[in-house]
Coordinates of C-alpha atoms and ligand atoms in Angstrom, one line a residue:
X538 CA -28.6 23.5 101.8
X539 CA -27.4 27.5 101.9
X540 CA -30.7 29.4 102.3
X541 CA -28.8 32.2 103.3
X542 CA -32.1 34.6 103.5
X543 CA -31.2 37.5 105.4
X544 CA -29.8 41.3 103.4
X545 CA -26.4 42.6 105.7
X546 CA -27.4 46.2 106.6
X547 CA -25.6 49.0 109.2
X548 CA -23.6 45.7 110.3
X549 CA -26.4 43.8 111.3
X550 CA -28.4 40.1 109.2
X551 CA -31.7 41.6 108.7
X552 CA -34.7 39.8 107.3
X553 CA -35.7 41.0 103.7
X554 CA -38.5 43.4 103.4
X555 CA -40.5 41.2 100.2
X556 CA -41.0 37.8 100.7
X557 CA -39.6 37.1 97.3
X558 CA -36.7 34.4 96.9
X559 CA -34.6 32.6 94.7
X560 CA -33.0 29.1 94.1
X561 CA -29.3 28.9 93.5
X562 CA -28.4 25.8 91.2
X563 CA -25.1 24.1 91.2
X564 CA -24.2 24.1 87.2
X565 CA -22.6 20.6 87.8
X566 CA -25.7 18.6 89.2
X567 CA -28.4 21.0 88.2
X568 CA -29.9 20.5 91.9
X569 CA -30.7 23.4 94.0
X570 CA -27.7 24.1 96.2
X571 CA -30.0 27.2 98.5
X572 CA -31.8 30.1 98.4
X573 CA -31.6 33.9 98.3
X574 CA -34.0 36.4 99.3
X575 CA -34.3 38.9 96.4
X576 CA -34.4 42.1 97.8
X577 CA -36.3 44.9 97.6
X578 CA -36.7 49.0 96.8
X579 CA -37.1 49.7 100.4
X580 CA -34.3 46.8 101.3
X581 CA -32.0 49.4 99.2
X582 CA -32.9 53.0 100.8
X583 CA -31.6 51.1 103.9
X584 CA -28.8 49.9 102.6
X585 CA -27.9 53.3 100.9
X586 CA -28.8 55.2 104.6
X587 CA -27.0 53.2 106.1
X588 CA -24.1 53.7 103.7
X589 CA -24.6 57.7 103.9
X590 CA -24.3 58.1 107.3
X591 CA -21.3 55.9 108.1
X592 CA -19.5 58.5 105.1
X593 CA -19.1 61.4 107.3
X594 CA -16.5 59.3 109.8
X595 CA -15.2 56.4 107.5
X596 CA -14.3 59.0 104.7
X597 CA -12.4 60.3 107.6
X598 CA -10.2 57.5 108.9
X599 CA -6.5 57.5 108.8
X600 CA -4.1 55.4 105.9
X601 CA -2.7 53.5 108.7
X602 CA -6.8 52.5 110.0
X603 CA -7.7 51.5 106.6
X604 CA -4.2 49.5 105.5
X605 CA -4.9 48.1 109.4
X606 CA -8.4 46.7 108.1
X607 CA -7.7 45.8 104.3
X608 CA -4.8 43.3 105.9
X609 CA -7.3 42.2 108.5
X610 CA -9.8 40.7 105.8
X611 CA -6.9 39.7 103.8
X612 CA -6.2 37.5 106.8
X613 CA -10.0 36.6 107.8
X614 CA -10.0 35.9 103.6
X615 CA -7.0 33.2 104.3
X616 CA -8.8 31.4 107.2
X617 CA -12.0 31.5 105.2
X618 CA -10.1 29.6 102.2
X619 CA -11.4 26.0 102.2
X620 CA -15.2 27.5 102.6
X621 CA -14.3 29.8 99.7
X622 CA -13.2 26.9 97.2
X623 CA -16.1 25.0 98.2
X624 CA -18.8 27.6 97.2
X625 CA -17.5 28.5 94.6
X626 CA -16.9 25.2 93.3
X627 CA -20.4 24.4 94.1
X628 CA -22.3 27.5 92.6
X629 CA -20.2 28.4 89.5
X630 CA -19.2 24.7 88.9
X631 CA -15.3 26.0 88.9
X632 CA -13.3 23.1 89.0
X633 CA -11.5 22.7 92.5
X634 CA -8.2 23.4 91.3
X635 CA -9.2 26.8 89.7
X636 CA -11.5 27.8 92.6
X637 CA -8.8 27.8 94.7
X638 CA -5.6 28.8 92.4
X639 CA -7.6 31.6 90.2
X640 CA -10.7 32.4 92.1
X641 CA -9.6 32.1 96.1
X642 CA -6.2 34.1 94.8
X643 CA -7.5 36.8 92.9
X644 CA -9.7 37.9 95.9
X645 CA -7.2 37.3 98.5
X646 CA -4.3 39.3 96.0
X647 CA -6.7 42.2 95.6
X648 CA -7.5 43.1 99.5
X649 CA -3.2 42.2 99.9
X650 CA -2.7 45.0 97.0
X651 CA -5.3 47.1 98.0
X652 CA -3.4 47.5 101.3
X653 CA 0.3 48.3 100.1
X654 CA -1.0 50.5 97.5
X655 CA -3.0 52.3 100.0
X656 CA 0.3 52.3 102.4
X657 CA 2.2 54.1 99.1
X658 CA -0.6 56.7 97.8
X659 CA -0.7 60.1 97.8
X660 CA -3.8 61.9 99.2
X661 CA -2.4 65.4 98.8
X662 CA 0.1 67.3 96.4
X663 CA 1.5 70.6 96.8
X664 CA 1.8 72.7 93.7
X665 CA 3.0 76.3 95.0
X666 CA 0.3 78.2 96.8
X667 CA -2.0 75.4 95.8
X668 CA -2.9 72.0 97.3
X669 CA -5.0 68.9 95.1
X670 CA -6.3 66.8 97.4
X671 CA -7.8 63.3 96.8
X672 CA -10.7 62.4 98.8
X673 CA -13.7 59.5 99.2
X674 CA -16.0 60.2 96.3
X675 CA -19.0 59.4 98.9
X676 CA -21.4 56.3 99.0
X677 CA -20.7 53.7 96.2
X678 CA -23.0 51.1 94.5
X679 CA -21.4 47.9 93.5
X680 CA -23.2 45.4 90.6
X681 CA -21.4 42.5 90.2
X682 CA -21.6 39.4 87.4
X683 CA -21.4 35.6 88.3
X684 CA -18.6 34.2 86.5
X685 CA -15.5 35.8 89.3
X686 CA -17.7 35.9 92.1
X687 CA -14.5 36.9 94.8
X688 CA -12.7 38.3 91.9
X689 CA -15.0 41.2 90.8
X690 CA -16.6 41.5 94.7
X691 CA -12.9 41.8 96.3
X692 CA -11.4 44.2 93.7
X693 CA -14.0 46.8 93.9
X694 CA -14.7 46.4 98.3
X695 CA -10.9 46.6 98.6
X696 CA -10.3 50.4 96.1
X697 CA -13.3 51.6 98.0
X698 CA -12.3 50.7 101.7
X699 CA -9.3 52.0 100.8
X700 CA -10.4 55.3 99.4
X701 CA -13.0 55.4 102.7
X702 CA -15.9 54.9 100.8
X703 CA -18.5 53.0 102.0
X704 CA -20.4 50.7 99.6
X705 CA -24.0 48.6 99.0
X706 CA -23.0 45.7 96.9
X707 CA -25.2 43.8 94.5
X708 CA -23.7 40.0 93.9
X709 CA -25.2 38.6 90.8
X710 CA -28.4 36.5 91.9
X711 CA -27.0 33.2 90.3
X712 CA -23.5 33.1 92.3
X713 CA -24.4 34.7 95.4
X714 CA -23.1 32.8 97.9
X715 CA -19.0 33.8 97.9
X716 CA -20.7 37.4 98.4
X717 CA -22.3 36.6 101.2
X718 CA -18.8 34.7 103.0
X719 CA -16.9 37.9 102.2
X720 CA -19.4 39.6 104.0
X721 CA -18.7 37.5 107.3
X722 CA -15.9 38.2 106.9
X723 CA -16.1 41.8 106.8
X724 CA -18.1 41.3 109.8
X725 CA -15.6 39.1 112.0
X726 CA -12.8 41.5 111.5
X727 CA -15.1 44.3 112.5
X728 CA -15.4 46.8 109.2
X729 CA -17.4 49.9 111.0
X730 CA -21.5 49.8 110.5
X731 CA -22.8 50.6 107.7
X732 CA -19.5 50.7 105.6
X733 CA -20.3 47.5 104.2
X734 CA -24.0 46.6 102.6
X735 CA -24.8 43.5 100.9
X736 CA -28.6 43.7 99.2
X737 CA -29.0 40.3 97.6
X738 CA -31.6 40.7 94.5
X739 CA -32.0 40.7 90.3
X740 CA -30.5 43.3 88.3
X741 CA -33.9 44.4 87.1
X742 CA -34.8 45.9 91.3
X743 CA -31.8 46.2 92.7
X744 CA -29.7 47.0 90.3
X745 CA -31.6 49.4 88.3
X746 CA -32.3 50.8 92.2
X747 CA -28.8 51.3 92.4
X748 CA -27.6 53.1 89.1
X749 CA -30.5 55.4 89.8
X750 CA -30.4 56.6 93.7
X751 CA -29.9 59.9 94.2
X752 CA -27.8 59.4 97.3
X753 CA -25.3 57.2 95.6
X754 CA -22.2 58.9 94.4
X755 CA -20.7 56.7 92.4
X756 CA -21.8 53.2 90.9
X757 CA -19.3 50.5 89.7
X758 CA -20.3 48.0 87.3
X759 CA -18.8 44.4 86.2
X760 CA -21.2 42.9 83.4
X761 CA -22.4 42.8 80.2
X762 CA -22.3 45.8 77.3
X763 CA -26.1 45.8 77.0
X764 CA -26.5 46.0 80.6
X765 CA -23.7 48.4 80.9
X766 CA -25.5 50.9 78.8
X767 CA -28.9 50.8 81.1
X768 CA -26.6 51.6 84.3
X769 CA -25.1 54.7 82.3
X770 CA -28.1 55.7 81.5
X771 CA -29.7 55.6 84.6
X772 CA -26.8 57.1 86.6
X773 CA -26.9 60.1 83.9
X774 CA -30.3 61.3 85.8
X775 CA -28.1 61.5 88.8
X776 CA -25.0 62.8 86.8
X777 CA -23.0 59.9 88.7
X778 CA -19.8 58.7 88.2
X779 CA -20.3 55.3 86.3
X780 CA -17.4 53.2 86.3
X781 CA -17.8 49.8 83.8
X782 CA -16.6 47.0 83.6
X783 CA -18.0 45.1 80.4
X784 CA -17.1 42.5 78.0
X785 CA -14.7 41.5 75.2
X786 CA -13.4 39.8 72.1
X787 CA -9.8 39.3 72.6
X788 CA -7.1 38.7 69.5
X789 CA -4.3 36.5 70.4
X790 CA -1.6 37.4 67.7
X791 CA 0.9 34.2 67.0
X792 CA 4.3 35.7 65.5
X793 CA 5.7 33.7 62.6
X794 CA 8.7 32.5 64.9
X795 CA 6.2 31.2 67.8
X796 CA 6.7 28.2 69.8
X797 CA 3.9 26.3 68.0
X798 CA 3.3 24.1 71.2
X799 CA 3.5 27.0 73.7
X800 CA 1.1 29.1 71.7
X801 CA -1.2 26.3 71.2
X802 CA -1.4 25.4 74.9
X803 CA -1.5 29.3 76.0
X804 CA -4.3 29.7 73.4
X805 CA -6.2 26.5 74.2
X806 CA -6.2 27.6 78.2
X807 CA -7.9 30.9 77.1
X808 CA -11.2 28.8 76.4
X809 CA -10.7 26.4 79.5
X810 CA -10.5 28.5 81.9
X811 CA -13.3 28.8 83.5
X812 CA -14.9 27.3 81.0
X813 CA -14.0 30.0 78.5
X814 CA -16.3 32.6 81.0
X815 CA -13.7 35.2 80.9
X816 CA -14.4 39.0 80.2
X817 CA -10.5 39.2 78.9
X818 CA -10.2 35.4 77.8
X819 CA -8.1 35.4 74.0
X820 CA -10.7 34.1 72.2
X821 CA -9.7 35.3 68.6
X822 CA -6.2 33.3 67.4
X823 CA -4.7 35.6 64.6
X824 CA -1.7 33.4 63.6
X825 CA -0.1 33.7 59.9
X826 CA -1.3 31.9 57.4
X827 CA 2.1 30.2 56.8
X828 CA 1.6 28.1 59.9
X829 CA -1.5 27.2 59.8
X830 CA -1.9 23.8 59.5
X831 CA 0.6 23.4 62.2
X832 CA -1.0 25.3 64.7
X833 CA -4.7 23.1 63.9
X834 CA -2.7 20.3 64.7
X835 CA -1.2 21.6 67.8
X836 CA -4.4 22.8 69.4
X837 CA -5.9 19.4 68.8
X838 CA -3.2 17.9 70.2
X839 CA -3.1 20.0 73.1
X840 CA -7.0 20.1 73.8
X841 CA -6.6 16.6 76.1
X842 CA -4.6 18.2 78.9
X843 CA -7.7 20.4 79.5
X844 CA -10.3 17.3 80.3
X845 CA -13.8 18.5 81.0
X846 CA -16.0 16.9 83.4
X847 CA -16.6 17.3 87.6
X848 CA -15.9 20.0 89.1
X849 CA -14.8 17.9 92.3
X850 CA -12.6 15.5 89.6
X851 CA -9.6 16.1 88.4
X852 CA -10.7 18.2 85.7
X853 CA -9.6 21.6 84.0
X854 CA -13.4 22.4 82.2
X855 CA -16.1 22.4 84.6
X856 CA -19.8 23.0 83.2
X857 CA -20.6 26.4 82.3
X858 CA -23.1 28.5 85.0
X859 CA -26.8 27.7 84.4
X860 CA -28.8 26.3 81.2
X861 CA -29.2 30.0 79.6
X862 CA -25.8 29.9 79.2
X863 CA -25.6 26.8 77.6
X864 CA -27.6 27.8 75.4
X865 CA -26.6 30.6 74.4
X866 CA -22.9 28.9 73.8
X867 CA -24.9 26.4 71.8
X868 CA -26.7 28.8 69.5
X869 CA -23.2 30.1 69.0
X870 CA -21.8 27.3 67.8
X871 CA -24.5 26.5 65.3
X872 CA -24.3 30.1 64.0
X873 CA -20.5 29.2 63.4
X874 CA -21.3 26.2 61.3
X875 CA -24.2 28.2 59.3
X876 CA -21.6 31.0 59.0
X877 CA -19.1 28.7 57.2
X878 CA -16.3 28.5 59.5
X879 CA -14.5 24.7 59.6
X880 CA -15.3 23.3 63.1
X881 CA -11.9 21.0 64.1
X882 CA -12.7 19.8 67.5
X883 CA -16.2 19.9 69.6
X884 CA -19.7 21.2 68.1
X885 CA -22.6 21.5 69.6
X886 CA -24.4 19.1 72.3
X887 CA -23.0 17.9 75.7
X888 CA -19.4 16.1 75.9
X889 CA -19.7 11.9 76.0
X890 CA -20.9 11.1 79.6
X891 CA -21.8 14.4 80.7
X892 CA -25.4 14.4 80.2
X893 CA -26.1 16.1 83.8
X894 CA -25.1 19.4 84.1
X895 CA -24.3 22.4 81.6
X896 CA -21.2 20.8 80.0
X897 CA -20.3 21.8 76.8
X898 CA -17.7 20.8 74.1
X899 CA -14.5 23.2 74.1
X900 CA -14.7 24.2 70.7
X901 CA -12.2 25.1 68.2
X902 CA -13.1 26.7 65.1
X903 CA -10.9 27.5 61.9
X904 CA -10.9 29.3 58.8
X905 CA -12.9 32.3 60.2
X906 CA -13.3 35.5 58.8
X907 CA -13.2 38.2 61.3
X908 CA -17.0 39.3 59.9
X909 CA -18.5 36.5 61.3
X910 CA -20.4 36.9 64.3
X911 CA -18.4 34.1 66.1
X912 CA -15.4 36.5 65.4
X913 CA -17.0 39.7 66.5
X914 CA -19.5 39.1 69.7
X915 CA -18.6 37.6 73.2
X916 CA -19.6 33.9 73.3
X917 CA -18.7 33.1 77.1
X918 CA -18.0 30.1 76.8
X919 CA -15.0 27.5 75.3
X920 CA -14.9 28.4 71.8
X921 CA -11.5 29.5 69.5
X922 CA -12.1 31.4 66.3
X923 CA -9.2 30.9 64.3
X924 CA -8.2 33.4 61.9
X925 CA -5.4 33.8 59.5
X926 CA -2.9 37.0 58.6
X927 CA -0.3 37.1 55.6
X928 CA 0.9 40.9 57.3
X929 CA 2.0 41.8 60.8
X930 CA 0.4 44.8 59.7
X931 CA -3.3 43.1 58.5
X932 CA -2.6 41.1 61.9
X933 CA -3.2 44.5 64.3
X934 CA -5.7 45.2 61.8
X935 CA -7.8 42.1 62.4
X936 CA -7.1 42.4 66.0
X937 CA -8.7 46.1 66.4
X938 CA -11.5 45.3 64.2
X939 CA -14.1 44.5 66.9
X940 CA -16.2 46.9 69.3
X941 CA -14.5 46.0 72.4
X942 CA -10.6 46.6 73.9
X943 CA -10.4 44.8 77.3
X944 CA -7.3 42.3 77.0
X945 CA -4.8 41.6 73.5
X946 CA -2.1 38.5 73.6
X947 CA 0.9 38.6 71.2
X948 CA 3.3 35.5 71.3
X949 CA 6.6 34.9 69.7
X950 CA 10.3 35.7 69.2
X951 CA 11.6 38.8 68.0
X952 CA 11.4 41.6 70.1
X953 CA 11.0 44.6 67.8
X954 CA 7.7 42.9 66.7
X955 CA 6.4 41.8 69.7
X956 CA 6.6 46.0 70.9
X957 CA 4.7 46.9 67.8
X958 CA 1.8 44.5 68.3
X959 CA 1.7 45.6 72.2
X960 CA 1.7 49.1 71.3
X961 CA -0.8 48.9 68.3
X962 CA -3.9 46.9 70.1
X963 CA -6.3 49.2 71.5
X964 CA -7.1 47.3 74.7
X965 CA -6.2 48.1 78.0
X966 CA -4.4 44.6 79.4
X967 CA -1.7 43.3 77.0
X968 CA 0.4 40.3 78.0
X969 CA 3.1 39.2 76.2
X970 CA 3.8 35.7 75.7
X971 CA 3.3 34.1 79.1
X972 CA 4.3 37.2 81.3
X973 CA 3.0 36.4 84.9
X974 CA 0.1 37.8 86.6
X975 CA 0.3 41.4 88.5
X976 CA -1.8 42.6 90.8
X977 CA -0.6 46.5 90.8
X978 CA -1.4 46.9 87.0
X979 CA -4.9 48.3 85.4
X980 CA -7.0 46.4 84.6
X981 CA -10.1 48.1 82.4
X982 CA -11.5 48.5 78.8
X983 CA -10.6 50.3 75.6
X984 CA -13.8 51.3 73.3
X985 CA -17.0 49.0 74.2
X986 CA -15.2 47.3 77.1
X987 CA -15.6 49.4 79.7
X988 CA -14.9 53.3 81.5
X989 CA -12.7 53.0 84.3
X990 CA -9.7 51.0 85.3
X991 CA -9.7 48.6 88.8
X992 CA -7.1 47.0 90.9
X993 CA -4.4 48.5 93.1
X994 CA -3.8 52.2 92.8
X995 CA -5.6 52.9 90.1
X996 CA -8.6 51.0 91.2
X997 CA -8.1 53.5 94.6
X998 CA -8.4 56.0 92.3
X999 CA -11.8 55.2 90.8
X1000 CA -13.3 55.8 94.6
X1001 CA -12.0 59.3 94.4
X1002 CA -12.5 62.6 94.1
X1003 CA -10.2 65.6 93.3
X1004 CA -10.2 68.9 95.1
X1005 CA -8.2 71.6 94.1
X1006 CA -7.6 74.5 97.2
X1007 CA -5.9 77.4 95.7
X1008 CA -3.9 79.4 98.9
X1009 CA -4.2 76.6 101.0
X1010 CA -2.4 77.7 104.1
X1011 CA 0.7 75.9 104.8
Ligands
NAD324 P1 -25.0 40.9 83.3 O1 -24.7 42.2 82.6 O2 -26.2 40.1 82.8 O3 -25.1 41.0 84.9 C1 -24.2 41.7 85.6 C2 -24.8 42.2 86.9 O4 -25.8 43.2 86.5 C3 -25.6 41.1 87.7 O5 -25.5 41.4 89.1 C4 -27.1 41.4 87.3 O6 -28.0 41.0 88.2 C5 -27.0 42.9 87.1 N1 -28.1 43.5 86.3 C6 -28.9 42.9 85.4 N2 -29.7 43.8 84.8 C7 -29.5 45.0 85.4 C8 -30.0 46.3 85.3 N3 -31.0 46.5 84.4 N4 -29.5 47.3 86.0 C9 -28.5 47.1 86.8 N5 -27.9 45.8 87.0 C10 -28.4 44.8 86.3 O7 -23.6 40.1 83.1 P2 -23.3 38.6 83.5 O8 -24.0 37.7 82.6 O9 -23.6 38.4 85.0 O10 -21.7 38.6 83.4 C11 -21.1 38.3 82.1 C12 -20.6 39.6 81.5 O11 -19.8 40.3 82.4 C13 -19.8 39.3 80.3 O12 -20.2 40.2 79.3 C14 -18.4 39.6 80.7 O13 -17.5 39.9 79.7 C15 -18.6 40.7 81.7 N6 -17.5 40.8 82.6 C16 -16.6 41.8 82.5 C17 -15.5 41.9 83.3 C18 -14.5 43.0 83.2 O14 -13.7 43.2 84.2 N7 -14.5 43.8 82.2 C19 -15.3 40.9 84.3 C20 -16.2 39.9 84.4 C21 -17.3 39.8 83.6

């Protein structure tokens, strides 16, 4: 049992100042796998003292001090691995295989990234008599969501330890415990006092606490739209800088000269992994309407590669994070049905054998019209709304024809098209065919995904602020 109980304030375990606590639940058993303590008001003025008065000396550390401790945890990160996979496997109900190649990686790339883009960036730039200088926007508030628990944690500690800002993170209540291994490890490896604050508690206290304090400068959020808006609003008493990270509907445009089997297998790993819990998952397939047929065909025919089942198995589709969000994927499928759009493989109900734990069918649904609410809100979970174009041009029109712009996808052949799809989606991540991961590039939202982009420099950037001197002496 993890009854992890204790808040990590100034660099010390303290004991929480309610008495308040809550149960974590592994997704895959639906047993309780420990407890939390949800923390309190007064839990966060520490947190957020202890944050201000560490500003005045971390905000003035050298490059070669901070690169010195981002590779530290990188390192401390790679010992920790095994205990990483494990919790994670265990809270979110990630299979093994993509705790450790997706989730383990992704935090262990962002501190690596953090570092050599921090070795690289410039603090200061000359312009004639004039200097801009870039420096630590002050005391940062971190809110984070459950379904990349080191992903969303690592990106944001790593910009802001970078930029010498020091930060009180919020880990979402239901995934708590990878939050509270990264902070060991920020421990072990010796981050200064009061740099790093972790306040475990609901979004409702702690998070509401921190989009509204007046001594935090800046507030980061990774989460939902609706829940995006309150933290604007809130921060808007304060006039802080709101950074957000929210959701997203993502088209996946097939070309008419695709590899039927490699878009098939590239668009049926958008709603696996993870279990389809994936702000910038591909969720919408806009192929042409010439191919159809072909394409149904090759998505069932792929859908077996990616078997569902235990986490601890050898299994691609875990269960999804807690019995809300199985039933909210549920609703979601029925409304598809209702709405008229041809179900070809899953439904609604629990896969054959998998009556323990929050599994749920991966879903694939076909003649949709991009009206219907399965094509036009997040579902979060394993479902594919196909949707069909006779015009490359009606394609970018379907694809930008939803509220949000995190991610696009275009696959196929010919070059001149595959620009003019890249170039027309309003999102901020496109990838092209199956371009490879990297680490350096934004990553942020167009429209009703987000303000703000994260990882590497740019994410650096967000934990900035910019002074211009005018006859600074040289
Ligand atoms: P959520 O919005 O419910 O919760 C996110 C965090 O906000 C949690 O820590 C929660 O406790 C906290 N919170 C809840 N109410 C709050 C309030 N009133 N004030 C401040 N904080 C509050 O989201 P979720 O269900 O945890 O995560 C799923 C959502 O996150 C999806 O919409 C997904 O697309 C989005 N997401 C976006 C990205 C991205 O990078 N754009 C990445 C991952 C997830």
């Amino acid at each position: 049992m993890r009854n992890q109980l204790k808040h990590y304030i100034n660099g010390e375990w303290v004991e929480s100042t309610g008495s308040e606590t809550h149960e974590v639940i592994n997704p895959a058993t639906e047993e309780v796998i420990g407890k939390i303590s949800l923390g309190t008001k007064e839990d966060l003025d520490k947190a957020v003292k202890a944050a201000r008065a560490a500003f005045p000396s971390f905000s003035q550390t050298s490059r070669e001090e901070r690169v010195k401790m981002l590779e530290d945890i990188a390192e401390e990160y790679a010992n920790r691995k095994e205990e990483i996979i494990d919790v994670i496997t265990q809270e979110l109900g990630s299979p093994r295989s993509i705790s450790e190649k997706v989730h383990y990686n992704m935090g262990y790339q962002h501190f690596s990234e953090a570092a050599k883009a921090l070795k690289e960036y410039s603090f200061s730039e000359d312009r004639g008599d004039h200097t801009i200088f870039k420096e630590s926007i002050g005391v940062s508030g971190l809110i984070t969501p459950w379904n990349f628990p080191t992903n969303q944690s690592s990106t944001k500690i790593a910009s802001a330890f970078a930029a010498g800002s020091p930060v009180v993170l919020k880990p979402a209540e239901i995934t708590p415990f990878a939050a509270i291994i990264l902070t060991e490890i920020f421990d072990k490896v010796g981050v200064p006092k009061g740099v790093f604050n972790l306040v475990n508690g609901t979004g409702e206290v702690i998070g509401d606490g921190i989009s509204s304090h007046p001594d935090i400068d800046f507030v980061s959020f990774t989460g939902s739209a609706g829940v995006g808006e309150k933290v604007m609003k809130n921060a808007a008493e304060t006039i802080k800088t709101v950074a957000l990270e929210l959701g997203g509907k993502s088209p996946f445009v097939m070309l008419e000269d695709a590899d039927i089997t490699e878009a098939a297998k590239a668009a049926v790993s958008h709603i696996a992994t993870n279990s389809g819990q994936v702000c910038s998952a591909g969720t919408r397939m806009i192929i042409p309407a010439s191919r159809k047929e072909e394409f149904e065909e090759a998505v069932k025919n792929v859908l077996p590669e990616f078997p569902v089942g235990d986490p601890n198995g050898n299994n691609y589709v875990g269960p999804l994070v807690s019995e809300k969000q199985w039933n909210t994927v549920q609703s979601y499928i029925q409304k598809g049905i209702d709405e008229g759009a041809n179900l070809i493989a899953g439904g609604t109900g629990k896969p054959e054998g998998l009556e323990k734990g929050y599994y749920t069918k991966p879903t694939i649904f076909t003649d949709v019209k991009n009206d219907m609410v399965i094509a036009q809100e997040e579902i979060f979970g394993p479902v594919m709304s196909i949707i069909t174009y006779e015009t490359i041009d009606e394609a970018i029109e379907i694809a930008n024809d939803v509220v949000y712009g995190l991610a696009g996808y275009v696959f196929g052949e010919d070059k001149e098209t595959l620009r003019k799809v890249a170039t027309s989606i309003r999102a901020g991540r496109i990838k092209v065919n199956n371009a490879d991961m990297d680490f350096s590039a934004p990553f942020g939202g167009y429209k009703q995904s987000g303000i703000g982009r994260e990882w590497g420099d740019f994410g650096i950037e967000e934990y900035l602020e910019t002074k211009a001197v005018l006859g600074f002496p040289s």
